[in-house]
Amino acid sequence: MLHPLSPSTDLLDLINLTPLMARTEGCAEVIIGLIDGPVALDHPALAPKRVRVLDDDAGGACNLATSAACRHGTLVAGVLVARRETGAAAVCPGCTLLVRPIFTESQKVMDDQPAASPGDLAVAIRDCIAAGATIINISAALLQPSLNGERALQEALDLAARRGVIVAVAAGNQGAVGGTAITRHPWAIAVAACDERGKLLSYTNLGGAIGRRGLLAPGKEIAGLDSAGGVASFSGTSAATPLVTGTAALLRSEFPRATGAQIRMALAHSSGPRRASVVPPLVNAWGAYLALAHTQRRVA
């Protein structure tokens, strides 16, 4: 039995996501690659036909609902594709979710964010692209930096750019100023987190590349799905990232002829001109929709 939370409309209104969600739930042809932990596939708030597991041998479904990896993957999945009436944020339930597990159920979580090596992350990105993902959500910290692993990650992100596959990645929860191999990549959209008033969360990572190319989104008490059943909230850049990913998915659903670069550009400038800062601007979902509506109408 579900025990719904009421997703705060203030959080969605802060980024003008409410009118876009009212317009569409997304379409099945838009495939979101979720690079995260396994997901509780039997959760009643998930539509089975909307969720696919890319590598079932890697443990796409949860065996231990209380594990950190399962909790994290299911929370993020709920923000993206839970049914709207459940109380989760449920940004784009009409889209297809492609679960590509990268965290094991025995793995510990650091700073409320699971971690993966650059090499493993590169393989997961390539797997999602090969399976038809048009948007990828990554809520992971990087472990074990290595020259070969970071080169492989850069090449995987280069491939995403060439294919027009949008990549939204959590900026991280260490309260650091700087960046990683993934947040520094010019194609990745690094997502920092704020509260319901748009104030930065104290632990969100910031940096020059994040300020230039990233986005800010609510990341405090975001309603996702509890892997043990029902609805639960979580905080951090992992919670903010699927709001940006889901927005991109709704835009792709509304403008199927728009390229990934066009959607990314509309998101990047949705709040107006950028200023030189380590803090990225707040995403404006409806502003991005209006920008795409204008450009796509001219193309048509």
Tab-separated table of C-alpha atoms in Angstrom:
chain	number	residue	atom	x	y	z
A	1	MET	CA	0.000	0.000	0.000
A	2	LEU	CA	1.303	3.440	-0.888
A	3	HIS	CA	1.631	6.135	1.736
A	4	PRO	CA	1.902	9.210	-0.477
A	5	LEU	CA	3.796	12.323	0.350
A	6	SER	CA	2.533	15.470	-1.253
A	7	PRO	CA	5.268	16.664	-3.607
A	8	SER	CA	5.870	20.317	-2.842
A	9	THR	CA	4.464	22.411	-5.654
A	10	ASP	CA	6.789	25.167	-4.442
A	11	LEU	CA	9.777	23.060	-5.533
A	12	LEU	CA	8.340	22.429	-8.987
A	13	ASP	CA	7.079	25.992	-9.345
A	14	LEU	CA	10.520	27.321	-8.441
A	15	ILE	CA	11.851	25.960	-11.741
A	16	ASN	CA	8.597	26.506	-13.681
A	17	LEU	CA	8.203	22.767	-14.164
A	18	THR	CA	4.518	22.604	-13.215
A	19	PRO	CA	3.111	23.972	-16.523
A	20	LEU	CA	5.343	21.667	-18.567
A	21	MET	CA	4.233	18.647	-16.521
A	22	ALA	CA	0.614	19.723	-16.992
A	23	ARG	CA	1.164	19.717	-20.744
A	24	THR	CA	2.705	16.254	-21.058
A	25	GLU	CA	3.743	13.137	-19.162
A	26	GLY	CA	6.358	12.354	-21.800
A	27	CYS	CA	6.314	9.652	-24.439
A	28	ALA	CA	7.611	6.093	-24.508
A	29	GLU	CA	9.955	6.812	-27.412
A	30	VAL	CA	12.045	9.016	-25.114
A	31	ILE	CA	14.403	6.643	-23.301
A	32	ILE	CA	16.166	7.764	-20.128
A	33	GLY	CA	19.273	5.823	-19.163
A	34	LEU	CA	19.465	5.620	-15.362
A	35	ILE	CA	23.046	4.880	-14.316
A	36	ASP	CA	22.567	4.200	-10.622
A	37	GLY	CA	21.748	1.395	-8.240
A	38	PRO	CA	19.195	-1.357	-8.922
A	39	VAL	CA	15.519	-0.394	-8.822
A	40	ALA	CA	12.637	-2.039	-6.935
A	41	LEU	CA	10.877	-3.078	-10.136
A	42	ASP	CA	7.882	-4.499	-8.261
A	43	HIS	CA	7.061	-1.142	-6.687
A	44	PRO	CA	3.338	-0.455	-7.273
A	45	ALA	CA	4.047	3.142	-8.313
A	46	LEU	CA	6.122	2.019	-11.302
A	47	ALA	CA	4.542	0.984	-14.597
A	48	PRO	CA	6.310	-2.273	-15.640
A	49	LYS	CA	6.011	-1.478	-19.343
A	50	ARG	CA	7.855	1.797	-18.815
A	51	VAL	CA	10.925	0.294	-17.096
A	52	ARG	CA	13.581	-1.836	-18.777
A	53	VAL	CA	16.706	-3.346	-17.249
A	54	LEU	CA	19.707	-3.143	-19.522
A	55	ASP	CA	21.927	-5.678	-17.807
A	56	ASP	CA	19.940	-8.004	-15.629
A	57	ASP	CA	23.066	-10.014	-14.792
A	58	ALA	CA	24.406	-6.909	-13.056
A	59	GLY	CA	21.393	-6.866	-10.735
A	60	GLY	CA	18.884	-4.462	-12.229
A	61	ALA	CA	16.236	-5.511	-9.737
A	62	CYS	CA	16.711	-5.222	-5.981
A	63	ASN	CA	17.481	-8.327	-3.982
A	64	LEU	CA	17.854	-6.378	-0.745
A	65	ALA	CA	15.382	-3.518	-0.552
A	66	THR	CA	17.168	-1.975	2.418
A	67	SER	CA	20.539	-1.685	0.667
A	68	ALA	CA	21.868	1.809	0.002
A	69	ALA	CA	22.197	1.078	-3.730
A	70	CYS	CA	18.595	-0.121	-4.056
A	71	ARG	CA	17.241	2.778	-2.011
A	72	HIS	CA	19.157	5.301	-4.092
A	73	GLY	CA	18.241	3.843	-7.483
A	74	THR	CA	14.570	3.568	-6.569
A	75	LEU	CA	14.383	7.093	-5.163
A	76	VAL	CA	15.805	8.555	-8.382
A	77	ALA	CA	13.568	6.335	-10.533
A	78	GLY	CA	10.559	7.641	-8.614
A	79	VAL	CA	11.416	11.265	-9.341
A	80	LEU	CA	11.572	10.385	-13.026
A	81	VAL	CA	8.863	7.855	-13.852
A	82	ALA	CA	6.608	7.124	-10.868
A	83	ARG	CA	2.899	7.427	-11.535
A	84	ARG	CA	1.766	10.991	-10.964
A	85	GLU	CA	-0.971	10.174	-8.452
A	86	THR	CA	1.428	8.497	-5.999
A	87	GLY	CA	2.867	11.633	-4.379
A	88	ALA	CA	6.355	11.249	-5.863
A	89	ALA	CA	7.716	14.051	-8.036
A	90	ALA	CA	6.987	11.850	-11.082
A	91	VAL	CA	8.241	14.255	-13.726
A	92	CYS	CA	7.937	12.096	-16.854
A	93	PRO	CA	6.018	8.858	-16.191
A	94	GLY	CA	5.202	8.449	-19.880
A	95	CYS	CA	8.883	8.065	-20.795
A	96	THR	CA	10.810	4.791	-20.837
A	97	LEU	CA	13.364	4.203	-18.084
A	98	LEU	CA	16.412	2.108	-18.962
A	99	VAL	CA	18.019	0.899	-15.726
A	100	ARG	CA	21.765	0.405	-16.059
A	101	PRO	CA	22.919	-0.620	-12.558
A	102	ILE	CA	26.418	0.455	-11.607
A	103	PHE	CA	26.288	0.248	-7.806
A	104	THR	CA	26.149	-3.119	-6.031
A	105	GLU	CA	23.886	-3.769	-3.080
A	106	SER	CA	26.912	-4.441	-0.874
A	107	GLN	CA	28.461	-1.080	-1.752
A	108	LYS	CA	28.653	1.697	0.795
A	109	VAL	CA	27.439	5.209	0.025
A	110	MET	CA	29.716	8.195	0.602
A	111	ASP	CA	28.292	11.623	1.331
A	112	ASP	CA	24.779	10.335	0.571
A	113	GLN	CA	25.898	9.628	-2.996
A	114	PRO	CA	27.042	6.262	-4.410
A	115	ALA	CA	30.384	6.278	-6.194
A	116	ALA	CA	31.818	4.591	-9.273
A	117	SER	CA	35.180	4.499	-11.015
A	118	PRO	CA	35.600	6.571	-14.193
A	119	GLY	CA	36.182	3.413	-16.217
A	120	ASP	CA	33.008	1.714	-14.991
A	121	LEU	CA	31.034	4.878	-15.604
A	122	ALA	CA	32.393	5.101	-19.154
A	123	VAL	CA	31.221	1.553	-19.897
A	124	ALA	CA	27.772	2.293	-18.469
A	125	ILE	CA	27.405	5.436	-20.601
A	126	ARG	CA	28.341	3.532	-23.744
A	127	ASP	CA	25.902	0.748	-22.835
A	128	CYS	CA	23.043	3.220	-22.456
A	129	ILE	CA	23.837	4.908	-25.763
A	130	ALA	CA	24.007	1.549	-27.551
A	131	ALA	CA	20.624	0.606	-26.067
A	132	GLY	CA	18.949	3.717	-27.478
A	133	ALA	CA	18.968	6.149	-24.544
A	134	THR	CA	18.505	9.759	-25.617
A	135	ILE	CA	19.025	11.171	-22.113
A	136	ILE	CA	21.243	9.825	-19.317
A	137	ASN	CA	20.916	10.534	-15.589
A	138	ILE	CA	24.036	10.058	-13.443
A	139	SER	CA	23.887	10.660	-9.704
A	140	ALA	CA	27.326	9.328	-8.804
A	141	ALA	CA	30.572	10.504	-7.283
A	142	LEU	CA	33.807	9.459	-8.978
A	143	LEU	CA	36.178	7.055	-7.247
A	144	GLN	CA	39.730	5.952	-8.016
A	145	PRO	CA	40.795	8.595	-10.525
A	146	SER	CA	43.171	7.177	-13.119
A	147	LEU	CA	44.534	8.454	-16.399
A	148	ASN	CA	43.119	5.545	-18.403
A	149	GLY	CA	39.745	5.623	-16.658
A	150	GLU	CA	39.303	9.363	-17.103
A	151	ARG	CA	40.328	9.118	-20.757
A	152	ALA	CA	37.703	6.403	-21.278
A	153	LEU	CA	35.106	8.567	-19.548
A	154	GLN	CA	35.951	11.555	-21.714
A	155	GLU	CA	35.637	9.412	-24.849
A	156	ALA	CA	32.251	8.087	-23.693
A	157	LEU	CA	31.014	11.636	-23.114
A	158	ASP	CA	32.419	12.664	-26.498
A	159	LEU	CA	30.338	9.863	-28.017
A	160	ALA	CA	27.237	11.120	-26.194
A	161	ALA	CA	27.864	14.580	-27.639
A	162	ARG	CA	28.229	13.247	-31.180
A	163	ARG	CA	25.018	11.246	-30.834
A	164	GLY	CA	23.133	14.131	-29.201
A	165	VAL	CA	22.487	12.132	-26.010
A	166	ILE	CA	21.924	14.600	-23.173
A	167	VAL	CA	23.869	13.759	-19.984
A	168	ALA	CA	22.795	15.244	-16.641
A	169	VAL	CA	25.157	14.531	-13.758
A	170	ALA	CA	25.050	15.374	-10.058
A	171	ALA	CA	27.649	17.988	-9.121
A	172	GLY	CA	28.347	16.177	-5.834
A	173	ASN	CA	27.714	16.661	-2.130
A	174	GLN	CA	31.173	17.325	-0.706
A	175	GLY	CA	30.865	21.113	-0.431
A	176	ALA	CA	33.909	21.448	-2.675
A	177	VAL	CA	34.813	24.054	-5.256
A	178	GLY	CA	36.359	22.515	-8.331
A	179	GLY	CA	35.232	19.683	-10.557
A	180	THR	CA	35.765	16.152	-11.765
A	181	ALA	CA	36.415	14.544	-15.135
A	182	ILE	CA	32.682	14.353	-15.740
A	183	THR	CA	31.523	17.755	-14.448
A	184	ARG	CA	34.309	19.466	-16.406
A	185	HIS	CA	33.313	17.867	-19.703
A	186	PRO	CA	31.750	20.474	-22.030
A	187	TRP	CA	28.782	18.233	-22.936
A	188	ALA	CA	27.751	17.169	-19.419
A	189	ILE	CA	25.152	19.233	-17.544
A	190	ALA	CA	26.351	19.315	-13.934
A	191	VAL	CA	23.479	19.900	-11.514
A	192	ALA	CA	23.950	21.758	-8.232
A	193	ALA	CA	21.264	21.768	-5.524
A	194	CYS	CA	19.235	24.460	-3.774
A	195	ASP	CA	16.329	24.640	-1.345
A	196	GLU	CA	12.731	25.665	-2.036
A	197	ARG	CA	13.723	29.359	-2.043
A	198	GLY	CA	16.562	28.902	-4.511
A	199	LYS	CA	19.250	29.162	-1.821
A	200	LEU	CA	22.264	26.922	-2.376
A	201	LEU	CA	22.510	23.866	-0.151
A	202	SER	CA	25.694	24.199	1.895
A	203	TYR	CA	27.143	20.888	0.738
A	204	THR	CA	26.579	21.185	-3.018
A	205	ASN	CA	29.746	21.208	-5.111
A	206	LEU	CA	30.451	24.259	-7.262
A	207	GLY	CA	33.106	25.223	-9.778
A	208	GLY	CA	34.000	27.149	-12.889
A	209	ALA	CA	32.721	24.524	-15.330
A	210	ILE	CA	29.607	23.965	-13.226
A	211	GLY	CA	28.905	27.697	-13.233
A	212	ARG	CA	29.496	28.029	-16.986
A	213	ARG	CA	27.583	24.995	-18.228
A	214	GLY	CA	25.672	23.518	-15.300
A	215	LEU	CA	22.256	24.169	-13.823
A	216	LEU	CA	20.758	24.659	-10.376
A	217	ALA	CA	17.659	22.733	-9.264
A	218	PRO	CA	15.839	21.985	-5.994
A	219	GLY	CA	17.528	19.224	-4.052
A	220	LYS	CA	15.958	19.376	-0.598
A	221	GLU	CA	13.344	16.806	0.416
A	222	ILE	CA	12.494	15.702	-3.119
A	223	ALA	CA	9.787	13.013	-3.207
A	224	GLY	CA	10.901	9.740	-4.798
A	225	LEU	CA	9.985	6.106	-4.196
A	226	ASP	CA	10.901	4.035	-1.161
A	227	SER	CA	12.420	0.726	-2.240
A	228	ALA	CA	10.496	-0.987	0.549
A	229	GLY	CA	7.219	0.438	-0.777
A	230	GLY	CA	5.506	3.799	-0.587
A	231	VAL	CA	7.057	7.206	-1.105
A	232	ALA	CA	10.115	8.748	0.551
A	233	SER	CA	12.042	11.974	0.218
A	234	PHE	CA	15.769	12.544	-0.193
A	235	SER	CA	18.127	15.478	-0.570
A	236	GLY	CA	21.319	16.441	-2.353
A	237	THR	CA	22.514	16.837	-5.906
A	238	SER	CA	21.342	13.275	-6.595
A	239	ALA	CA	17.798	14.489	-5.917
A	240	ALA	CA	18.203	17.660	-7.994
A	241	THR	CA	19.597	15.928	-11.083
A	242	PRO	CA	16.493	13.907	-12.087
A	243	LEU	CA	14.443	17.126	-12.074
A	244	VAL	CA	16.729	18.414	-14.851
A	245	THR	CA	16.791	15.018	-16.573
A	246	GLY	CA	13.003	14.794	-16.424
A	247	THR	CA	12.653	18.300	-17.815
A	248	ALA	CA	14.881	17.355	-20.761
A	249	ALA	CA	12.757	14.230	-21.311
A	250	LEU	CA	9.534	16.243	-21.417
A	251	LEU	CA	11.126	18.679	-23.872
A	252	ARG	CA	12.258	15.805	-26.079
A	253	SER	CA	8.719	14.419	-25.956
A	254	GLU	CA	7.211	17.750	-27.021
A	255	PHE	CA	9.838	18.489	-29.675
A	256	PRO	CA	10.863	15.162	-31.211
A	257	ARG	CA	12.635	16.874	-34.125
A	258	ALA	CA	14.833	19.016	-31.886
A	259	THR	CA	18.439	17.893	-31.588
A	260	GLY	CA	20.097	17.125	-28.291
A	261	ALA	CA	22.231	20.237	-28.745
A	262	GLN	CA	19.137	22.403	-29.218
A	263	ILE	CA	17.458	21.036	-26.103
A	264	ARG	CA	20.650	21.396	-24.115
A	265	MET	CA	21.021	25.001	-25.310
A	266	ALA	CA	17.416	25.809	-24.394
A	267	LEU	CA	17.991	24.437	-20.882
A	268	ALA	CA	21.344	26.180	-20.478
A	269	HIS	CA	19.910	29.609	-21.282
A	270	SER	CA	16.408	29.098	-19.905
A	271	SER	CA	16.979	31.686	-17.175
A	272	GLY	CA	18.580	34.293	-19.421
A	273	PRO	CA	22.196	35.288	-20.078
A	274	ARG	CA	24.846	33.659	-17.909
A	275	ARG	CA	27.129	35.530	-15.558
A	276	ALA	CA	30.695	34.560	-14.717
A	277	SER	CA	30.263	32.575	-11.493
A	278	VAL	CA	30.947	29.206	-9.907
A	279	VAL	CA	27.187	29.037	-9.206
A	280	PRO	CA	25.013	27.897	-12.133
A	281	PRO	CA	21.655	29.530	-12.919
A	282	LEU	CA	18.362	28.024	-11.844
A	283	VAL	CA	16.806	25.926	-14.582
A	284	ASN	CA	13.574	27.322	-16.023
A	285	ALA	CA	11.608	24.430	-17.519
A	286	TRP	CA	8.827	26.521	-19.059
A	287	GLY	CA	11.332	29.063	-20.334
A	288	ALA	CA	13.172	26.255	-22.137
A	289	TYR	CA	9.860	25.046	-23.582
A	290	LEU	CA	9.011	28.503	-24.924
A	291	ALA	CA	12.481	28.885	-26.446
A	292	LEU	CA	12.179	25.552	-28.236
A	293	ALA	CA	8.632	26.307	-29.358
A	294	HIS	CA	9.923	29.488	-30.988
A	295	THR	CA	12.919	27.894	-32.731
A	296	GLN	CA	11.083	24.745	-33.805
A	297	ARG	CA	8.211	26.798	-35.247
A	298	ARG	CA	10.714	28.746	-37.336
A	299	VAL	CA	12.320	25.501	-38.558
A	300	ALA	CA	8.921	24.055	-39.477
